[in-house]
XYZ file of C-alpha atoms in Angstrom:
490
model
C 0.000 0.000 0.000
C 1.201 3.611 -0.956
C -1.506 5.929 0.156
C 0.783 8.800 0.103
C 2.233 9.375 -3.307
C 0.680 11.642 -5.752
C 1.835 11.514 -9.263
C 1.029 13.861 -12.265
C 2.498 12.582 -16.076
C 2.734 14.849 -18.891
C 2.665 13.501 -22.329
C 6.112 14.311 -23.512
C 7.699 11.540 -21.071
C 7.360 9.321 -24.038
C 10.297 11.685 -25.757
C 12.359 11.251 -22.892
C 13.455 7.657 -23.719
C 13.582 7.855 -27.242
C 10.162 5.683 -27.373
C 11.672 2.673 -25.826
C 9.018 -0.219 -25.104
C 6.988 -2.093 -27.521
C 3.284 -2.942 -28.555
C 2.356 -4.698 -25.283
C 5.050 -3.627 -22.774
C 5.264 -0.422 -20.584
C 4.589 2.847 -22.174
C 7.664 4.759 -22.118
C 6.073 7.319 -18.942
C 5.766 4.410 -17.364
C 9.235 4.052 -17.283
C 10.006 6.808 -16.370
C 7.470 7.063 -13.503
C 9.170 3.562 -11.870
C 12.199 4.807 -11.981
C 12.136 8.247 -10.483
C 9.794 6.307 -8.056
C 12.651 4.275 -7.366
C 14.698 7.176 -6.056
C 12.392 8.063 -3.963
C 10.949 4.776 -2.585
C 12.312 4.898 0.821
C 10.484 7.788 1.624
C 6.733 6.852 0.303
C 5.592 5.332 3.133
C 3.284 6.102 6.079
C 4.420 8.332 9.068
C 7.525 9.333 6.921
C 8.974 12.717 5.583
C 9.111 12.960 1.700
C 9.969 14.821 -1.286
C 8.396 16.534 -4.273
C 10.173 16.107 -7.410
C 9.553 17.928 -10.811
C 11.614 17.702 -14.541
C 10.893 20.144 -16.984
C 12.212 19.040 -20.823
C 12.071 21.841 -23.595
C 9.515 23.994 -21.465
C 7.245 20.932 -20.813
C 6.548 19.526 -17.169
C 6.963 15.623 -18.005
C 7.306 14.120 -14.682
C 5.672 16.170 -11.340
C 5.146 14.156 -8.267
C 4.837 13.864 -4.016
C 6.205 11.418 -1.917
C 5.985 10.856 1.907
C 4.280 13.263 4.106
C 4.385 17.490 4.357
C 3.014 17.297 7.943
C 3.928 14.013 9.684
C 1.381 15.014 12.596
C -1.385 15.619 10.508
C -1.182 13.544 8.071
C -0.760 15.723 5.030
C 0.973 13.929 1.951
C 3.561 15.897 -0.355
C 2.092 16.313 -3.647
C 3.256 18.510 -6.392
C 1.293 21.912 -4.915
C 3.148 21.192 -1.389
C 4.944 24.465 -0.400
C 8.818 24.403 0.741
C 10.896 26.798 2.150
C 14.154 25.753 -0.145
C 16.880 28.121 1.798
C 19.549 29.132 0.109
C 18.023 27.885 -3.044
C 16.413 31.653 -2.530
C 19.645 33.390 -3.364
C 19.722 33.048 -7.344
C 16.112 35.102 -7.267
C 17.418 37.733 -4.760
C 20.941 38.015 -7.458
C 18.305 37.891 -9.977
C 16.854 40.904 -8.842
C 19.750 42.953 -8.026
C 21.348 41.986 -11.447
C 17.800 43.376 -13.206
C 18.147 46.278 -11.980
C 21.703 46.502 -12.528
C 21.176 45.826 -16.195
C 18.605 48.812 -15.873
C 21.019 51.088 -15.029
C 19.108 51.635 -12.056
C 22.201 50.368 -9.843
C 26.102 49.719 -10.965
C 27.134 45.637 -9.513
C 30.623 47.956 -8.559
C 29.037 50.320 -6.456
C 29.917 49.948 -2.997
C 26.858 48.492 -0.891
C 27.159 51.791 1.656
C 26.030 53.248 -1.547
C 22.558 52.029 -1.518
C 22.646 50.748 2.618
C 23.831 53.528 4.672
C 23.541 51.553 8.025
C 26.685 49.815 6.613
C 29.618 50.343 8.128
C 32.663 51.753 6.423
C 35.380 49.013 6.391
C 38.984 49.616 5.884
C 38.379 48.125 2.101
C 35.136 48.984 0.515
C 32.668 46.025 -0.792
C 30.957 46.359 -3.894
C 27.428 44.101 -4.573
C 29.241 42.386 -7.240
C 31.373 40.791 -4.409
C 28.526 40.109 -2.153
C 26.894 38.649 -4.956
C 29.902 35.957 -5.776
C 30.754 35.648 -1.999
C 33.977 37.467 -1.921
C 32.917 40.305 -0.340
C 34.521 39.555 3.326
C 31.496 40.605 5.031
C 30.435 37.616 8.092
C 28.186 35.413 7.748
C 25.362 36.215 9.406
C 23.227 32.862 11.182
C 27.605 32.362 12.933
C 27.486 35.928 13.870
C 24.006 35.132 15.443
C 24.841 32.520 17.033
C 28.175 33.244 18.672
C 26.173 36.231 20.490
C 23.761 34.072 21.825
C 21.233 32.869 19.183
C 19.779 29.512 18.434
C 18.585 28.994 15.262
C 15.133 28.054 15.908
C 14.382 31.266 17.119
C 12.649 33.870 15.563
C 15.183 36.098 13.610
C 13.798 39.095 11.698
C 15.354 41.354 8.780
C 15.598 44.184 11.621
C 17.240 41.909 13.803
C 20.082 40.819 11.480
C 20.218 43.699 9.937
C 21.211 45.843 13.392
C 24.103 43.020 13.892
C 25.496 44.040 10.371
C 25.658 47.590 11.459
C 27.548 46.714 14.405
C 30.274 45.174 12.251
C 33.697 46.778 12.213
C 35.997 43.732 10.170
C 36.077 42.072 7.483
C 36.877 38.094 7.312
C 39.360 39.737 4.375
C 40.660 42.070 2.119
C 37.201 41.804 -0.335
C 38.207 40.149 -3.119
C 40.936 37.700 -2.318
C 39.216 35.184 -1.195
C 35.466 33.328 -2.043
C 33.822 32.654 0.839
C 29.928 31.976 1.313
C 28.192 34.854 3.264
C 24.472 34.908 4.286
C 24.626 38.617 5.228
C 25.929 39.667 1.825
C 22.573 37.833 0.123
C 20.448 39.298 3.066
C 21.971 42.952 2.081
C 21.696 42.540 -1.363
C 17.470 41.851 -0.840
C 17.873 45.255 0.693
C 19.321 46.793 -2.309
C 16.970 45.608 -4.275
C 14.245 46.888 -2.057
C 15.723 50.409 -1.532
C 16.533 50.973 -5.195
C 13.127 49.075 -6.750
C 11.388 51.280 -4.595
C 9.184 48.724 -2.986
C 10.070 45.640 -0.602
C 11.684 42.661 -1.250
C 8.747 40.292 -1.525
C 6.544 43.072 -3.672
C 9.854 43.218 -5.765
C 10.503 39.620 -6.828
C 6.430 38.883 -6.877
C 5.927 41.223 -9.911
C 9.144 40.966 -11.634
C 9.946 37.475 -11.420
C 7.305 35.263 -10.301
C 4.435 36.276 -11.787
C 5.841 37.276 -15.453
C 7.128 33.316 -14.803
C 3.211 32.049 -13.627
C 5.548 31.044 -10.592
C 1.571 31.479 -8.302
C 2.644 29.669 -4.964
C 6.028 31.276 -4.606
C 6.599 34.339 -2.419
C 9.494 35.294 0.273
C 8.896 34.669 3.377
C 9.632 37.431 5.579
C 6.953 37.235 8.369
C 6.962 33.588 10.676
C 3.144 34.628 11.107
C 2.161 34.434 7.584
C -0.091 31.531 7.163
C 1.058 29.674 3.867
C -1.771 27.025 2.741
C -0.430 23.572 2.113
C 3.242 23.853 2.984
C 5.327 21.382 4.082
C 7.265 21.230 7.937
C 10.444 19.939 8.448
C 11.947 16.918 10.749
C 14.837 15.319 11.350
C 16.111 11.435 12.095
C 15.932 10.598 15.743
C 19.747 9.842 16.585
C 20.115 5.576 16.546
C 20.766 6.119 20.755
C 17.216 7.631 20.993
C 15.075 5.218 23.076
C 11.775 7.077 22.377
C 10.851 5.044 19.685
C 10.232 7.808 17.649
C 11.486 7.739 14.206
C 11.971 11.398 13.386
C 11.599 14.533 15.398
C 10.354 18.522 14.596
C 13.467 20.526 13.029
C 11.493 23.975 13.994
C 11.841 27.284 11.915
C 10.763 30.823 12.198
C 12.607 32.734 9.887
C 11.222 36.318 9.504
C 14.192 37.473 7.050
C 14.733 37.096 3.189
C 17.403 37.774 0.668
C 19.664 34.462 2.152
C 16.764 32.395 2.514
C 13.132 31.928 2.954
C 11.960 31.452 -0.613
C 8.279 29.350 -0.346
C 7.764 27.806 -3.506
C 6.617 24.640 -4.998
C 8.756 22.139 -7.552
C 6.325 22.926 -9.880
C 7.451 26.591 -9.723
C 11.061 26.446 -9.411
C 10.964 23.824 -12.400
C 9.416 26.608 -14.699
C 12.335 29.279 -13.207
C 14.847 26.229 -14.413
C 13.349 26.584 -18.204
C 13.809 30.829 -17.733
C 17.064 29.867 -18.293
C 16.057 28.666 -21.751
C 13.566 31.160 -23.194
C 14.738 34.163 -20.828
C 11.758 35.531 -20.735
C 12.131 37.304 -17.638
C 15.714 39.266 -17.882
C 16.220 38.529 -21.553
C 19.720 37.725 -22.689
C 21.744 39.739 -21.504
C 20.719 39.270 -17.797
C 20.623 35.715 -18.109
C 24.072 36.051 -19.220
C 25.079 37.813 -16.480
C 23.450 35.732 -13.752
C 25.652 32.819 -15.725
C 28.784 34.746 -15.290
C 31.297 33.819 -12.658
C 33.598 35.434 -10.177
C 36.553 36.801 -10.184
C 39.165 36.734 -7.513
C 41.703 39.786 -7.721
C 44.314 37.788 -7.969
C 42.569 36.401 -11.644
C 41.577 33.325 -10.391
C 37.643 32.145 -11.562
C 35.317 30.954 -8.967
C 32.839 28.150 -9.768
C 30.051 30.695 -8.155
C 28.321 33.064 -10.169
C 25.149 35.049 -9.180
C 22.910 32.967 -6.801
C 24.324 29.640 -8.686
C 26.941 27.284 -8.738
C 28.332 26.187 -12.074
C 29.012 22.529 -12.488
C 29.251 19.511 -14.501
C 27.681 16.208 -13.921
C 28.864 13.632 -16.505
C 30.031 15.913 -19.462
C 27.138 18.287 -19.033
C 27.034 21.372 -18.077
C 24.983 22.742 -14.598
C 23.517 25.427 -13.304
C 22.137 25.159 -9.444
C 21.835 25.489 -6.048
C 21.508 23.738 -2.819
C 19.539 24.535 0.361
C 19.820 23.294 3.862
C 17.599 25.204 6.785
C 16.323 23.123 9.852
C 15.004 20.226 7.841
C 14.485 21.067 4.995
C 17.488 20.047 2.333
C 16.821 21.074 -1.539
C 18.036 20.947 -4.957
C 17.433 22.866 -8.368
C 19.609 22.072 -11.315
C 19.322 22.737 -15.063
C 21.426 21.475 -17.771
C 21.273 23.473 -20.239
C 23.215 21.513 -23.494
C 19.646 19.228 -22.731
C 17.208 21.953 -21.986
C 16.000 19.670 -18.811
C 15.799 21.059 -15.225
C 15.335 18.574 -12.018
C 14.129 19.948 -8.953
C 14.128 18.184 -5.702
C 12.815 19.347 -2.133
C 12.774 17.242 0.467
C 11.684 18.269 4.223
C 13.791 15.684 6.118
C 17.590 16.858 7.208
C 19.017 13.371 5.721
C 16.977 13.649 2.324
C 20.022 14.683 0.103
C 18.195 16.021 -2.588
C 21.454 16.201 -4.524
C 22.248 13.240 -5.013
C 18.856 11.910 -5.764
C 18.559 14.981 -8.677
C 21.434 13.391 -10.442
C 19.868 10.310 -10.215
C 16.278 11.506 -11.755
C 18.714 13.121 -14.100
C 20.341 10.167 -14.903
C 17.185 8.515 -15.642
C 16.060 11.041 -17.493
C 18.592 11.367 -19.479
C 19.010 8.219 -20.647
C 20.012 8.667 -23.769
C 22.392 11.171 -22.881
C 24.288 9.169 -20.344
C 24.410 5.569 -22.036
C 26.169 4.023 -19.768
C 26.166 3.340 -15.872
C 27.661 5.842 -14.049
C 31.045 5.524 -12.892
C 31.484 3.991 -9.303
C 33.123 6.124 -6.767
C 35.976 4.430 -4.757
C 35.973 4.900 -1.205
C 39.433 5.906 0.115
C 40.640 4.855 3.214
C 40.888 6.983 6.160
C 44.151 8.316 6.444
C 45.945 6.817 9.524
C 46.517 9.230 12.377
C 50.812 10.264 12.152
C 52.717 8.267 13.882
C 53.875 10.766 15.884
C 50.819 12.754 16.376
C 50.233 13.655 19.869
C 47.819 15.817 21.673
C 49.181 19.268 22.360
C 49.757 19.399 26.252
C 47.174 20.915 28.365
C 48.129 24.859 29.964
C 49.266 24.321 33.509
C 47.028 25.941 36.081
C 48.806 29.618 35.851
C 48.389 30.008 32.487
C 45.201 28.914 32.859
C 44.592 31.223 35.435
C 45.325 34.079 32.985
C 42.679 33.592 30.862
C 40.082 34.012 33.603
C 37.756 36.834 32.957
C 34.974 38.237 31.139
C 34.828 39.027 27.424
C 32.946 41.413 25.402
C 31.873 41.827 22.131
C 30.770 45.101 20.489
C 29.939 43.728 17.132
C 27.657 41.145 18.330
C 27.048 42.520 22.429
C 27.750 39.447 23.940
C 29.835 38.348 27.270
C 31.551 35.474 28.060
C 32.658 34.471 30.902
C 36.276 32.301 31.194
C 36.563 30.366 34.019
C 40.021 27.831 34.798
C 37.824 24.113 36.388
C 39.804 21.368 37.321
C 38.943 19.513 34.044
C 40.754 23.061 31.897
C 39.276 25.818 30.943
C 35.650 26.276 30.070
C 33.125 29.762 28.802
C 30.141 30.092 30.074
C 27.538 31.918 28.106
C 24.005 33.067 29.483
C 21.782 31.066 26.467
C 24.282 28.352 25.670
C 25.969 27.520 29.029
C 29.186 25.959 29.560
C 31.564 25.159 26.162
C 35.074 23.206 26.660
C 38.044 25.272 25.403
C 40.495 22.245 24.433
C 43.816 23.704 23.882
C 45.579 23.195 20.191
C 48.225 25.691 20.601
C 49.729 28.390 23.543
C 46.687 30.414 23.401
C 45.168 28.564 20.660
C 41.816 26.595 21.755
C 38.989 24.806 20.028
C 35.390 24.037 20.662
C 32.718 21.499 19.674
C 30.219 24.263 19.291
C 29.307 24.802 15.542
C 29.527 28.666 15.734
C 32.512 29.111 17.646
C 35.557 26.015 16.475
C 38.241 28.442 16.859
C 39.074 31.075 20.149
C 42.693 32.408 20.173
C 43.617 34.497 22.636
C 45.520 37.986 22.288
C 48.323 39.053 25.161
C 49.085 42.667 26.128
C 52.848 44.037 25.275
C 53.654 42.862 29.265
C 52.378 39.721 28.698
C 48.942 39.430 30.450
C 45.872 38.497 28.131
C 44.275 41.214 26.867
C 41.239 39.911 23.895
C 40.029 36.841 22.111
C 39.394 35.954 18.954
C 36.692 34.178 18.349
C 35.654 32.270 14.898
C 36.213 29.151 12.455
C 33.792 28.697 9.764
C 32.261 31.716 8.143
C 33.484 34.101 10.658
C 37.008 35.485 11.634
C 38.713 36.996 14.368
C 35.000 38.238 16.196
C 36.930 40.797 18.827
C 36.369 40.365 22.235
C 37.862 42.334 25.008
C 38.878 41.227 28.502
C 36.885 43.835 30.848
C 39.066 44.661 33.351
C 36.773 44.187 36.115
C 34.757 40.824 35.295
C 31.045 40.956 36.066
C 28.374 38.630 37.155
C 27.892 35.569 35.599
């Protein structure tokens, strides 16, 4: 029994497979449908997560379908209308907009962004949109920034919010350009760009230039947790194998209230027919879609695979365009290829869903003609063996120790932490995430299991007595904190 898959097949699947199958065997959508169902066949069952999938051949939908459930609690089965938040998926529609207008003349992508966003601070180097758009702009990423001051990612985080941390910002991660390096804030400011020079918001923006010139009618960003959104999906996650709750999977909550980075709502359906802009350009025209195509470029020369919003690839000889998406649960995939004119669009609303790999797959299938033979099997390498001579650094003894005690302060994201030397080494404790084990690496080098916050280095006075921390690893760099001289409550 499958009560929970819903399946729509267009006509033109019989194209796909160059009209395999004879008088009396399986019609060549047939085919097709078993196989993409195949893909997906762990998750079309009862009480599971799923996925929506959607392939779009020479402007034609030819395979649209649901599998699993949007709502494990209520019972609601994907289908092809289901509604996904598809994270950073988002970003090639908010560089789609800014990259409009550019080609307008309304904005130049080498204007620096305090151009158009005055609450940005002045950095030593300026940063253009063009490098926020390819991710070489320096600027910190925004959900680390948020969560070394004290945020968890399931709470509500508004525009205004994350917006007011930006403005508190007084370093770069780097010299803009040198480097490529993804940065949520840099999408987030460019939606801001877009909405001060469009001259309406963000959502109002991208609804009546992009999505509904495209007949894209259940997409919209999502800038308000409040907004009620008719059939859209919620997101879960695996209960770890150690879980004796007999539960299978477990809420991943979100309440985004910010866009530019993230937050696009949208259906496969949808995001299939933005794939197939990229073959009639409808929306942009050439010259746009050229752009969005277009890749960075590091000042040293060097070519980035990014471009705007996408990452430029190859799977098996053929070009790609695409994107992934990971937010709480929800893990997504758009990818068009455009030597076939076929786009594959995956969302899934379980963390383990890998949408990637499951795209190629449809792709694969899809593409049958195109790809002949099997795909090439990937060898696993072995693990490299630790060195023979690696050891662990040794641990501070108790008076260096000693001299990290204290509290630090941030300005650029107003958060304390508090050092303290325990008998087990030395240990921070923050007011939201509690205690975090500094394990030393270095002299005054330390690392951290905490996702936000792998690296803390510690800076000494000219006299020798610890004066600052520096706090990153990741997406952010050297976040400043200063030892207060007198240490207050914990």
């Amino acid at each position: 029994m499958r009560p929970v898959a819903v399946a729509v097949l267009l006509p033109l699947a019989a194209a796909v497979l160059g009209g395999c199958g004879g008088a009396g065997g399986p019609s060549p959508s047939s085919d097709l449908a078993r196989g993409i169902d195949a893909v997906f066949a762990d998750l079309d069952r009862p009480g599971s997560p799923g996925a929506a999938v959607s392939v779009i051949r020479d402007g034609e939908i030819i395979h649209s379908r649901g599998y699993g459930y949007a709502q494990i609690e209520h019972g609601v089965p994907v289908t092809p209308r289901t509604v996904f938040h598809v994270a950073s998926v988002s970003k090639q529609f908010t560089a789609m907009a800014v990259t409009m207008l550019a080609a307008e003349g309304a904005l130049s992508l080498d204007d620096p962004v305090q151009a158009h966003l005055e609450f940005v601070p002045r950095f030593e180097h300026p940063v253009t949109v063009r490098q926020m758009i390819h991710h070489t702009s320096g600027i910190r990423d925004q959900w680390q920034l948020l969560g070394i001051s004290g945020w968890r990612l399931d709470d509500v985080i508004t525009t205004e919010q994350i917006l007011g941390l930006m403005s508190r910002q007084r370093e770069l991660n780097f010299v803009p350009g040198s480097e490529y390096l993804y940065s949520n804030m840099g999408y987030t400011l460019l939606a801001q760009t877009a909405a001060a020079v469009g001259g309406m918001s963000f959502p109002e923006f991208t609804a009546a230039r992009i999505f509904g010139p495209l007949g894209m009618d259940r997409t919209h960003f999502h800038d308000d947790h409040e907004h009620i959104v008719p059939d859209r999906a919620y997101s879960y996650r695996p209960v770890p194998a150690d879980d004796d709750s007999g539960a299978e999977f477990t809420k991943a909550v979100l309440s985004y209230a910010n866009a530019g980075a993230t937050s696009l709502f949208t259906t496969a359906d949808d995001l299939a027919r933005w794939l197939d802009n990229f073959r009639h350009e409808t929306v942009g025209g050439p010259r746009v879609m050229e752009m969005m195509t277009t890749r960075g470029v590091l000042n040293g020369g060097d070519t980035i695979p990014y471009a705007h919003g996408l990452s430029m690839g190859e799977h098996r000889g053929l070009r790609t365009i695409g994107h992934g998406g990971a937010d709480a649960g929800f893990r997504t995939q758009a990818i068009w290829y455009p030597e076939a004119n076929v786009g594959v669009v995956v969302l899934t609303n379980v963390a383990n869903g890998n949408p990637g790999g499951r795209a190629r797959q449809v792709a694969e299938i899809v593409l049958a003609e195109v790809f002949p033979e099997a795909a090439p099997q990937e060898e696993e390498e072995d693990a490299p063996s630790p060195a023979a001579d690696s050891v662990p650094p040794p641990a501070p003894d108790r008076a260096t120790l000693v001299g990290y005690v204290g509290s630090y302060y941030s300005e650029e994201v107003d958060a304390l932490y508090h050092l303290e030397a325990t008998e087990d080494g030395l240990v921070a404790r923050h007011i939201r995430h509690g205690e975090i084990t500094l394990e030393p690496r270095a002299p005054d080098e330390f690392a951290t299991d905490r996702w936000f916050m792998r690296e803390v280095r510690f800076e000494r006075a000219p006299g020798g007595s610890v004066s600052a921390m520096r706090v990153g690893g990741g997406r952010v760099r050297n976040l400043l904190f200063i030892k207060l001289t007198q240490p207050l409550p914990g």
